[in-house]
Amino acid sequence: MRFRLTPQDNSFFELFAGTGRILVEATTVLTEAIGSDQARRVELGAVMEEIEHRGDEAAHAVLRRVNSSFVTPFDREDIYQLTSRLDDCLDLMQAAVDLMVLYKVGELPGAVGEIVQVLSRQAELTAEAMPRLRSLPDLSDYWVEINRLENQADQVHRRLLAELFDGGYDAIAIMKHKEIVETLENAADAFEHVAHTVETIAVKES
Amino acid sequence: MRFRLTPQDNSFFELFAGTGRILVEATTVLTEAIGSDQARRVELGAVMEEIEHRGDEAAHAVLRRVNSSFVTPFDREDIYQLTSRLDDCLDLMQAAVDLMVLYKVGELPGAVGEIVQVLSRQAELTAEAMPRLRSLPDLSDYWVEINRLENQADQVHRRLLAELFDGGYDAIAIMKHKEIVETLENAADAFEHVAHTVETIAVKES
Amino acid sequence: MRFRLTPQDNSFFELFAGTGRILVEATTVLTEAIGSDQARRVELGAVMEEIEHRGDEAAHAVLRRVNSSFVTPFDREDIYQLTSRLDDCLDLMQAAVDLMVLYKVGELPGAVGEIVQVLSRQAELTAEAMPRLRSLPDLSDYWVEINRLENQADQVHRRLLAELFDGGYDAIAIMKHKEIVETLENAADAFEHVAHTVETIAVKES
C-alpha cells in the first residue's frame, strides 16, 4: 500500500511550483533580450544569472529534501530526473542570452521571436502543471500541448535555418545565429522532456 | 515468480516488429534520397513524413497498451525507453532528408552513401531482433554487430570530415554537409542505443 | 535486508578503480597532445586508441561480472550507468585528440590548455573517488568539486568562443577549433555525469 502524503511532503510540490514560476520569469527576460541592443543584453545576462542561481537553489532544496525524507511523494529517481530536466530548461535559456552577448549578434531574425513565444507558452504550461502534480489528475492536456509547441518551435527553427543559408548572411554570422537558434530549440525540447518525466510519474501513480 | 505472457501481451512484440519494418522502409527512402536531385528529394521528404507519422502511431499504440495492461512482458520503463529510442532512429533519418531539402545541397560526397548503407544494415538487424524479443534467446550477435556497424559509420564520418575540410568546399558548404553527415552518424548511434536497451532487457530477464 | 558484500564483489570496485587510473592516463596524453605538432599528435592518437581499448575491456569486464553475479554491490542499472558514463569521458578525450589530427589544426589557442587542466583534475578526483565507492563515505566533497571544475571549464569555453569569433580566425578555422573545444567541454560535462551517478548510488545506499 502507498503511504498517504504527509503535510511535510507537500513542500516538494511547493518547490516544483516555485521552479515553474522561475521558468516563466526566465522567458520574460529572454523575450526582452531578443529585442534589445548589446548594452541591454549584457544587463539582462546578469539578471538571467541571478534567476538561474535561484533555480539552482530550488533544485538543491529538492535534493536535500529527498535525502532527508523517509517517504517521498514519488520515486526518488523521478524526483531527481524532474529536477534535472527543469534545470536544463533554465540553463538553455540562460545560454541563449549568453550567446547573444558573447557573439555580439546585433539584431536577430524575426523568427527567433516566434521560438521565444513558444518557450513562454511552454513555461506557463509547465508552471501550471507543477502544482497539479500533487493530485495527479489527468495531465495529458499538458503534455499534448507541450509536444505540439515543441513541433511548432521545430518548424520555425527549420524555416530560420533556410533563411540563414539563403544568401543574406556570411559564414561566421550563420554560425552565430545558428547556435543561438539551436540553443532555443533545445530549450523547447527540454520543456518536452520535463513533460515526459511528468507523464512517466503519472503513469506509475495511476 | 514471473507471470507467463498472455496472448494479449504478444501485441507488444507485434508493435515493436512493426516499428522494425518501418525503420527498414525509412532506410530505403533515405538511400534513394542521397542519389536524387532536389525535386525528387522534396517528394521523398513527404514520403518520409508519412513513414514517420506511422512510426509515431506505433509508438503511441505501445504507450496506450502499457497504460492499460496490468502485466507487461518487461518493465514498463524499458518499454518506454525502447519505444523512445526506436523513435529517435526514425526522427534522425527523417531529419537528414529534411536537411538535404532545406539546404538544397545538390550532389553529396560519395561517402555519405556508405553511412546510409550502414544504417540500412542496422535497420534490417533491428527489424530481425524485434520479434526475437518475445523469447529472448541469445541476442548478443545482434548487438555486437550493431556496435561494429556503428564504429564503421563513425570511421566513414571522420573520413568525410577530413574530405570536407580538405580545401574543396567553402565554409557554408562545409557547414551544410557536416550537419547532414552528423545527423546520419547520430542515426547510427541511435540504432546502437536501441541495441543497448534490448541488451538491458535481456540481462534483466536472464 | 541488504546482503553483505562478499570478497568476490570487491572486483567491481577494483574494475572501477582501474578505469579511474585509465582516465588519468588519458588526460596525460591529452595534455601532451595540445602542445605537440601534427606528427607527434598522430602518434599520441595511436596511444589514445590503445588506452581507449583498455577502457573498453574494463567496461566489458564489469558487464560480464554484472551478468554472472547473483548479488551486486549496487543496483545493476547503476553499475551499467556508471560504466557507460566513465566510457563517455574516455571517448570524448580520444575524440578531441582525433579531431586535432583530422583537422590538422596546428597551434591551439592557449585557453585550450586551461580546459585540459580542468579535465586532468577531474580525472584525478574521479580516480580517487572510485575506490571510495566500496565504503560509500561522504563523497559530497568529490561531486561538489567536480561540479565546480565543470563550471570553470564552461567559463573558459565561453571565453575561447569569444576569442575565436573576435576577428583573428576565418570561418573554417573557427569551425575546427570550436569543435575541438566543445568536445573538451563535453568531456568536462561527462565527468560531472559520472559524479551524478555516484551521487545517486550514494543516496540510495544511505
XYZ file of C-alpha atoms in Angstrom:
618
model
C 0.000 0.000 0.000
C 1.126 3.521 -0.801
C 1.679 5.841 2.153
C -0.558 8.872 2.388
C 1.318 12.077 1.814
C 2.103 13.871 4.998
C 1.922 17.692 5.153
C 5.721 17.782 5.164
C 5.851 16.111 1.764
C 3.849 18.939 0.273
C 6.976 21.030 0.271
C 8.157 19.012 -2.735
C 5.226 20.349 -4.692
C 5.868 23.871 -3.466
C 9.482 23.600 -4.588
C 8.481 22.379 -8.052
C 5.819 25.084 -8.302
C 8.478 27.645 -7.402
C 10.726 26.366 -10.180
C 7.793 26.676 -12.587
C 7.482 30.346 -11.689
C 11.236 30.836 -12.134
C 10.975 29.417 -15.662
C 8.227 31.914 -16.533
C 10.445 34.705 -15.202
C 13.313 33.477 -17.389
C 11.153 33.588 -20.522
C 10.241 37.205 -19.737
C 13.921 38.151 -19.645
C 14.586 36.146 -22.799
C 11.734 37.922 -24.607
C 13.186 41.292 -23.695
C 16.692 40.182 -24.682
C 15.838 39.291 -28.262
C 14.537 42.823 -28.901
C 17.374 44.614 -27.057
C 20.737 46.054 -28.051
C 24.106 44.727 -26.825
C 24.291 47.035 -23.773
C 20.867 45.990 -22.505
C 21.590 42.331 -23.288
C 24.646 42.496 -21.014
C 22.372 43.691 -18.189
C 19.773 41.029 -18.950
C 22.527 38.402 -18.907
C 23.221 39.406 -15.305
C 19.500 39.206 -14.461
C 19.367 35.758 -16.058
C 22.334 34.650 -13.987
C 20.549 35.684 -10.817
C 17.401 33.796 -11.929
C 19.466 30.723 -12.769
C 21.062 30.937 -9.344
C 17.630 30.843 -7.693
C 16.741 27.867 -9.891
C 19.852 26.063 -8.667
C 18.927 26.784 -5.065
C 15.436 25.386 -5.600
C 16.973 22.260 -7.166
C 19.337 21.796 -4.234
C 16.466 22.256 -1.786
C 14.618 19.421 -3.571
C 17.677 17.175 -3.426
C 18.309 17.926 0.254
C 14.684 17.068 0.995
C 14.893 13.817 -0.987
C 17.933 12.815 1.022
C 16.318 13.606 4.365
C 12.807 12.230 3.706
C 11.919 8.688 4.533
C 8.782 8.795 2.390
C 8.732 10.826 -0.833
C 5.627 11.549 -2.919
C 7.063 9.675 -5.929
C 10.132 7.605 -6.659
C 13.338 9.333 -5.668
C 14.741 8.830 -9.135
C 11.757 10.519 -10.758
C 12.206 13.480 -8.429
C 15.859 13.636 -9.442
C 15.005 13.466 -13.117
C 12.286 16.107 -12.899
C 14.644 18.416 -11.004
C 17.412 17.893 -13.503
C 15.194 18.463 -16.529
C 13.640 21.636 -15.146
C 17.212 22.778 -14.615
C 18.031 22.044 -18.276
C 15.224 24.391 -19.424
C 16.657 27.198 -17.361
C 20.266 26.523 -18.345
C 19.453 26.587 -22.048
C 17.510 29.851 -21.849
C 20.384 31.394 -19.933
C 22.841 30.004 -22.500
C 20.867 31.641 -25.324
C 21.128 35.086 -23.710
C 24.823 34.475 -23.010
C 25.470 33.602 -26.645
C 23.731 36.797 -27.838
C 26.102 38.780 -25.621
C 29.186 36.687 -26.392
C 28.692 36.819 -30.166
C 27.526 40.467 -30.167
C 24.956 39.449 -32.748
C 23.001 42.672 -33.013
C 19.512 42.356 -34.474
C 18.189 38.804 -34.672
C 15.989 37.403 -37.472
C 12.294 37.925 -36.671
C 11.546 34.221 -36.414
C 13.723 33.984 -33.282
C 10.893 35.820 -31.526
C 8.473 33.098 -32.603
C 10.546 30.416 -30.909
C 10.765 32.523 -27.755
C 6.965 32.878 -27.801
C 6.741 29.090 -27.878
C 9.108 28.889 -24.894
C 6.999 31.435 -22.980
C 3.882 29.361 -23.544
C 5.712 26.159 -22.576
C 6.977 27.772 -19.374
C 3.449 28.915 -18.465
C 2.028 25.437 -19.058
C 4.842 23.894 -17.015
C 4.242 26.345 -14.164
C 0.534 25.449 -14.229
C 1.251 21.704 -14.287
C 3.665 21.662 -11.319
C 1.064 22.291 -8.572
C -1.189 19.693 -10.247
C 1.474 17.034 -9.569
C 0.127 16.920 -6.014
C -3.144 15.284 -7.031
C -2.050 13.915 -10.420
C -5.288 14.491 -12.265
C -5.301 13.838 -15.982
C -2.312 15.858 -17.124
C -2.433 14.629 -20.714
C -3.714 18.004 -21.964
C -0.476 19.485 -20.618
C 1.924 17.127 -22.323
C -0.008 17.003 -25.590
C 0.147 20.792 -25.773
C 3.849 20.962 -24.808
C 4.577 18.454 -27.538
C 2.567 20.456 -30.088
C 4.512 23.586 -29.112
C 7.812 21.770 -29.485
C 6.838 20.762 -33.021
C 5.977 24.389 -33.715
C 9.390 25.526 -32.448
C 10.971 22.872 -34.623
C 9.241 24.192 -37.722
C 10.249 27.777 -37.025
C 13.785 26.512 -36.400
C 13.882 24.882 -39.831
C 12.438 27.949 -41.515
C 15.123 30.029 -39.820
C 17.893 27.715 -40.950
C 16.684 28.012 -44.564
C 16.621 31.808 -44.158
C 20.127 31.909 -42.667
C 21.585 29.881 -45.524
C 19.674 31.768 -48.201
C 22.436 34.155 -49.158
C 21.968 37.131 -46.822
C 24.477 36.049 -44.181
C 28.196 35.265 -44.245
C 29.528 32.016 -42.802
C 30.502 33.479 -39.431
C 27.132 35.198 -38.965
C 25.390 31.928 -39.895
C 27.388 30.070 -37.258
C 26.496 32.584 -34.555
C 22.784 32.799 -35.351
C 22.509 29.064 -35.896
C 23.923 28.322 -32.456
C 21.550 30.763 -30.740
C 18.563 29.331 -32.591
C 19.619 25.752 -31.806
C 20.008 26.622 -28.135
C 16.447 27.982 -28.116
C 15.167 24.926 -29.971
C 16.950 22.737 -27.388
C 15.138 24.668 -24.661
C 11.818 23.798 -26.351
C 12.951 20.150 -26.370
C 13.907 20.425 -22.704
C 10.363 21.519 -21.815
C 9.136 18.463 -23.706
C 11.494 16.270 -21.640
C 10.046 17.759 -18.443
C 6.580 16.839 -19.727
C 7.727 13.281 -20.468
C 9.026 12.910 -16.930
C 5.705 14.163 -15.574
C 3.945 11.669 -17.860
C 6.119 8.814 -16.563
C 5.310 9.771 -12.970
C 1.600 9.995 -13.747
C 1.575 6.580 -15.429
C 3.294 4.962 -12.445
C 0.919 6.513 -9.946
C -2.244 5.709 -11.920
C 7.543 -15.590 -9.899
C 7.220 -14.020 -13.318
C 3.777 -14.172 -14.915
C 3.507 -16.137 -18.129
C 2.809 -13.934 -21.092
C -0.826 -13.985 -22.079
C -1.772 -13.899 -25.788
C -2.798 -10.251 -25.365
C 0.751 -9.311 -24.368
C 2.027 -10.557 -27.694
C 0.747 -7.401 -29.281
C 3.707 -5.573 -27.724
C 6.032 -7.718 -29.805
C 3.917 -7.196 -32.897
C 4.072 -3.446 -32.351
C 7.856 -3.484 -31.975
C 8.192 -5.772 -35.015
C 6.051 -3.278 -36.963
C 8.363 -0.443 -35.952
C 11.314 -2.537 -37.120
C 9.747 -2.814 -40.571
C 9.058 0.943 -40.611
C 12.758 1.588 -39.946
C 13.738 -0.579 -42.909
C 11.281 1.369 -45.075
C 12.851 4.635 -43.922
C 16.344 3.491 -44.919
C 15.022 2.660 -48.421
C 13.762 6.224 -48.813
C 16.984 7.610 -47.392
C 19.048 5.542 -49.833
C 17.054 6.912 -52.751
C 17.287 10.472 -51.395
C 21.070 10.619 -51.339
C 21.227 9.833 -55.082
C 18.354 12.143 -56.075
C 18.050 15.752 -57.227
C 16.312 18.497 -55.243
C 12.870 17.964 -56.872
C 12.836 14.244 -56.051
C 14.201 14.906 -52.562
C 11.217 17.182 -51.880
C 8.906 14.283 -52.794
C 10.905 11.823 -50.695
C 10.717 14.262 -47.773
C 6.926 13.933 -47.955
C 7.164 10.116 -48.099
C 9.478 10.208 -45.077
C 6.983 12.366 -43.198
C 4.256 9.805 -43.824
C 6.563 6.994 -42.641
C 7.495 8.967 -39.515
C 3.790 9.514 -38.852
C 3.180 5.761 -38.910
C 6.136 5.320 -36.561
C 4.576 7.813 -34.154
C 1.281 5.936 -34.273
C 3.034 2.657 -33.490
C 4.789 4.345 -30.549
C 1.502 5.722 -29.209
C -0.110 2.304 -29.568
C 2.675 0.849 -27.407
C 2.218 3.560 -24.782
C -1.562 3.151 -24.713
C -1.107 -0.576 -24.219
C 1.433 -0.052 -21.417
C -1.034 2.201 -19.648
C -3.911 -0.251 -19.984
C -2.060 -3.521 -19.267
C -1.829 -4.893 -15.790
C 1.002 -7.236 -16.727
C 3.580 -6.213 -19.316
C 6.207 -8.509 -20.811
C 9.069 -6.412 -19.399
C 9.390 -3.421 -17.106
C 7.222 -0.508 -18.180
C 10.226 1.790 -18.161
C 12.162 -0.471 -20.511
C 9.193 -0.491 -22.883
C 9.144 3.314 -22.741
C 12.842 3.518 -23.402
C 12.788 1.070 -26.288
C 9.868 2.940 -27.865
C 11.581 6.267 -27.465
C 14.895 5.060 -28.898
C 13.295 3.416 -31.927
C 11.589 6.761 -32.449
C 14.979 8.538 -32.342
C 16.267 6.367 -35.213
C 13.314 7.347 -37.374
C 13.456 11.027 -36.407
C 17.125 11.319 -37.286
C 16.732 9.664 -40.674
C 13.817 11.973 -41.437
C 15.870 14.951 -40.259
C 18.693 14.009 -42.654
C 16.340 14.050 -45.662
C 14.830 17.328 -44.448
C 18.269 18.923 -44.199
C 19.147 17.842 -47.764
C 15.983 19.613 -48.966
C 16.350 22.613 -46.668
C 19.986 23.251 -47.587
C 19.486 22.426 -51.289
C 22.832 20.630 -51.133
C 22.866 19.065 -54.597
C 25.236 16.151 -55.006
C 26.584 14.671 -51.782
C 30.096 13.271 -51.244
C 30.184 9.555 -52.109
C 30.998 8.500 -48.545
C 27.545 9.660 -47.421
C 26.231 6.587 -49.248
C 28.483 4.382 -47.130
C 26.950 5.676 -43.921
C 23.455 5.131 -45.330
C 24.419 1.547 -46.192
C 25.407 1.063 -42.556
C 22.033 2.446 -41.469
C 20.222 0.070 -43.858
C 22.041 -2.883 -42.354
C 21.378 -1.658 -38.801
C 17.668 -1.265 -39.604
C 17.488 -4.812 -41.002
C 19.202 -6.243 -37.936
C 16.889 -4.278 -35.654
C 13.825 -5.485 -37.573
C 15.064 -9.070 -37.215
C 15.770 -8.645 -33.487
C 12.361 -7.206 -32.532
C 10.337 -10.436 -32.977
C 13.074 -12.290 -31.087
C 12.342 -10.145 -28.015
C 9.401 -12.463 -27.395
C 11.572 -15.416 -26.464
C 14.773 -13.515 -25.634
C 17.239 -16.057 -26.987
C 20.873 -15.022 -27.080
C 20.682 -11.667 -28.846
C 24.365 -10.858 -28.369
C 25.110 -11.448 -32.078
C 22.640 -8.641 -32.797
C 24.166 -6.035 -30.515
C 27.756 -6.946 -31.272
C 27.033 -6.461 -34.976
C 25.110 -3.201 -34.452
C 28.034 -1.914 -32.447
C 30.508 -2.937 -35.166
C 28.383 -1.121 -37.750
C 28.257 1.999 -35.604
C 32.058 2.004 -35.443
C 32.130 1.658 -39.224
C 29.765 4.641 -39.617
C 31.986 6.559 -37.249
C 35.073 5.904 -39.354
C 33.338 6.952 -42.571
C 32.111 10.046 -40.740
C 35.659 11.003 -39.810
C 36.937 10.336 -43.315
C 34.161 12.570 -44.648
C 35.020 15.359 -42.228
C 38.650 15.264 -43.379
C 37.457 15.392 -47.008
C 35.106 18.311 -46.348
C 37.830 20.372 -44.719
C 40.438 19.455 -47.321
C 40.083 22.541 -49.460
C 37.356 21.670 -51.972
C 34.437 23.219 -50.076
C 33.693 26.743 -48.848
C 32.717 27.345 -45.222
C 28.961 27.406 -45.873
C 29.045 24.177 -47.899
C 31.091 22.539 -45.128
C 28.510 23.552 -42.551
C 25.651 22.113 -44.596
C 27.329 18.813 -45.446
C 28.737 18.441 -41.962
C 25.293 18.745 -40.393
C 23.780 16.155 -42.751
C 26.620 13.730 -42.104
C 26.407 14.254 -38.344
C 22.664 13.620 -38.419
C 23.284 10.312 -40.211
C 26.053 9.410 -37.770
C 23.649 10.197 -34.906
C 21.135 7.824 -36.502
C 23.798 5.072 -36.431
C 24.321 5.909 -32.741
C 20.564 5.768 -32.168
C 20.452 2.212 -33.538
C 23.221 1.360 -31.096
C 21.151 2.850 -28.245
C 18.211 0.642 -29.276
C 20.541 -2.352 -29.088
C 21.726 -1.295 -25.615
C 18.141 -1.115 -24.382
C 17.485 -4.587 -25.794
C 20.648 -5.773 -24.048
C 19.484 -4.298 -20.725
C 16.120 -6.039 -21.073
C 17.793 -9.349 -21.943
C 20.126 -9.129 -18.939
C 17.213 -8.474 -16.570
C 15.179 -11.371 -17.903
C 18.063 -13.843 -17.907
C 17.866 -6.709 4.305
C 20.855 -5.840 2.171
C 23.375 -8.627 1.598
C 26.855 -8.101 2.933
C 29.389 -7.728 0.177
C 31.300 -10.908 -0.451
C 35.026 -10.750 -1.313
C 34.153 -11.620 -4.897
C 32.080 -8.452 -5.239
C 35.117 -6.380 -4.462
C 36.285 -6.921 -8.010
C 33.634 -4.410 -9.127
C 35.443 -1.771 -7.131
C 38.799 -2.842 -8.491
C 37.451 -2.589 -12.014
C 36.089 0.913 -11.413
C 39.352 1.937 -9.747
C 41.207 0.647 -12.811
C 39.024 2.761 -15.080
C 39.780 5.756 -12.903
C 43.502 5.234 -13.459
C 42.923 4.862 -17.217
C 41.171 8.235 -17.253
C 44.165 9.878 -15.567
C 46.424 8.300 -18.194
C 44.216 9.689 -20.962
C 44.483 13.221 -19.574
C 48.273 12.919 -19.592
C 48.220 12.082 -23.305
C 45.717 14.854 -23.975
C 47.927 17.358 -22.155
C 50.892 16.412 -24.304
C 48.766 16.500 -27.477
C 47.690 20.123 -27.120
C 51.314 21.280 -27.024
C 52.527 18.989 -29.845
C 52.881 19.304 -33.616
C 50.889 17.256 -36.145
C 53.441 14.404 -36.384
C 53.515 13.869 -32.614
C 49.722 14.206 -32.416
C 49.367 11.331 -34.884
C 51.486 9.176 -32.541
C 49.530 10.294 -29.486
C 46.289 9.449 -31.321
C 47.558 5.857 -31.540
C 48.453 5.863 -27.827
C 44.980 7.203 -27.030
C 43.406 4.444 -29.097
C 45.276 1.838 -27.079
C 44.167 3.495 -23.817
C 40.583 3.623 -25.033
C 40.816 -0.055 -25.918
C 41.839 -0.906 -22.352
C 38.942 1.228 -21.099
C 36.562 -0.790 -23.267
C 37.960 -4.027 -21.889
C 37.477 -2.817 -18.316
C 33.875 -1.866 -19.176
C 33.190 -5.285 -20.675
C 34.707 -6.972 -17.633
C 32.251 -5.027 -15.442
C 29.308 -6.018 -17.644
C 30.360 -9.688 -17.701
C 30.562 -9.661 -13.941
C 27.147 -7.997 -13.596
C 25.658 -10.718 -15.768
C 27.265 -13.525 -13.820
C 26.790 -12.200 -10.256
C 23.733 -13.053 -8.258
C 24.375 -10.263 -5.786
C 25.905 -6.986 -6.941
C 27.151 -4.234 -4.643
C 24.587 -1.751 -6.045
C 21.699 -1.865 -8.497
C 22.646 -3.408 -11.813
C 21.342 -0.380 -13.652
C 23.528 1.959 -11.644
C 26.549 -0.197 -12.462
C 25.606 -0.006 -16.140
C 25.199 3.740 -15.987
C 28.458 4.327 -14.150
C 30.305 2.122 -16.654
C 28.754 3.889 -19.592
C 29.488 7.371 -18.257
C 33.099 6.581 -17.435
C 33.322 5.356 -21.025
C 31.930 8.691 -22.284
C 34.763 10.578 -20.542
C 37.345 8.459 -22.294
C 35.603 8.578 -25.690
C 35.399 12.349 -25.659
C 39.039 12.830 -24.723
C 40.029 10.437 -27.504
C 37.714 12.275 -29.913
C 39.421 15.581 -29.079
C 42.864 14.206 -29.999
C 41.400 12.654 -33.162
C 39.923 15.992 -34.218
C 43.255 17.761 -33.715
C 44.826 15.219 -36.093
C 41.926 15.136 -38.537
C 41.671 18.932 -38.842
C 45.465 19.451 -38.801
C 44.823 22.469 -36.589
C 48.380 23.370 -35.724
C 48.808 25.546 -32.650
C 45.748 25.779 -30.428
C 44.613 28.897 -28.511
C 46.200 28.965 -25.045
C 42.889 28.627 -23.249
C 42.502 25.080 -24.598
C 45.217 24.138 -22.117
C 43.129 25.542 -19.282
C 40.233 23.228 -20.135
C 42.605 20.256 -20.324
C 43.944 21.176 -16.863
C 40.372 21.047 -15.587
C 39.948 17.601 -17.165
C 43.185 16.389 -15.537
C 41.935 17.489 -12.137
C 38.514 15.909 -12.753
C 40.164 12.629 -13.771
C 42.313 12.611 -10.608
C 39.276 13.269 -8.399
C 37.322 10.546 -10.190
C 40.188 8.081 -9.771
C 40.317 8.913 -6.044
C 36.539 8.540 -5.665
C 36.237 5.115 -7.333
C 37.888 3.078 -4.526
C 35.786 5.025 -2.015
C 32.620 3.589 -3.601
C 33.326 0.443 -1.594
C 32.512 2.040 1.709
C 30.464 4.992 0.413
C 31.618 7.548 2.947
C 30.520 11.133 2.417
C 31.516 11.698 -1.201
C 29.901 15.126 -1.442
C 33.305 16.862 -1.475
C 34.044 14.918 -4.663
C 30.932 15.881 -6.579
C 30.890 19.468 -5.363
C 34.453 19.885 -6.635
C 33.749 18.125 -9.959
C 30.815 20.447 -10.455
C 32.927 23.499 -9.659
C 35.541 22.350 -12.165
C 32.858 21.839 -14.827
C 31.708 25.423 -14.303
C 35.308 26.558 -14.667
C 35.655 24.627 -17.958
C 32.416 26.210 -19.095
C 33.735 29.697 -18.449
C 36.999 29.047 -20.289
C 34.927 27.571 -23.129
C 32.891 30.766 -23.425
C 35.993 32.941 -23.272
C 37.508 30.836 -26.050
C 34.402 31.175 -28.211
C 34.521 34.953 -27.864
C 38.221 34.864 -28.807
C 37.590 32.638 -31.836
C 34.885 34.944 -33.177
C 36.838 38.099 -32.440
C 38.269 38.590 -35.898
C 41.546 36.658 -35.869
C 40.194 33.425 -37.396
C 38.455 32.645 -40.673
C 35.169 30.711 -40.716
C 36.752 27.314 -41.398
C 39.360 27.728 -38.630
C 36.586 28.783 -36.241
C 34.616 25.634 -37.076
C 37.612 23.384 -36.422
C 38.694 24.987 -33.168
C 35.118 25.307 -31.953
C 34.503 21.603 -32.377
C 37.685 20.635 -30.525
C 36.866 22.986 -27.676
C 33.272 21.741 -27.500
C 34.481 18.150 -27.374
C 36.713 19.017 -24.424
C 33.883 20.897 -22.728
C 31.670 17.823 -23.259
C 34.344 15.711 -21.581
C 34.176 18.038 -18.545
C 30.387 17.541 -18.587
C 30.887 13.772 -18.829
C 32.973 13.797 -15.634
C 30.124 15.689 -13.997
C 27.688 12.997 -15.164
C 29.906 10.326 -13.603
C 29.772 12.280 -10.339
C 25.961 12.499 -10.561
C 25.725 8.733 -10.965
C 27.979 8.258 -7.936
C 25.762 10.702 -6.041
C 22.634 8.742 -6.997
C 24.224 5.499 -5.803
C 25.326 7.104 -2.538
C 21.850 8.499 -1.876
C 20.236 5.094 -2.436
C 22.669 3.332 -0.130
C 22.449 5.904 2.644
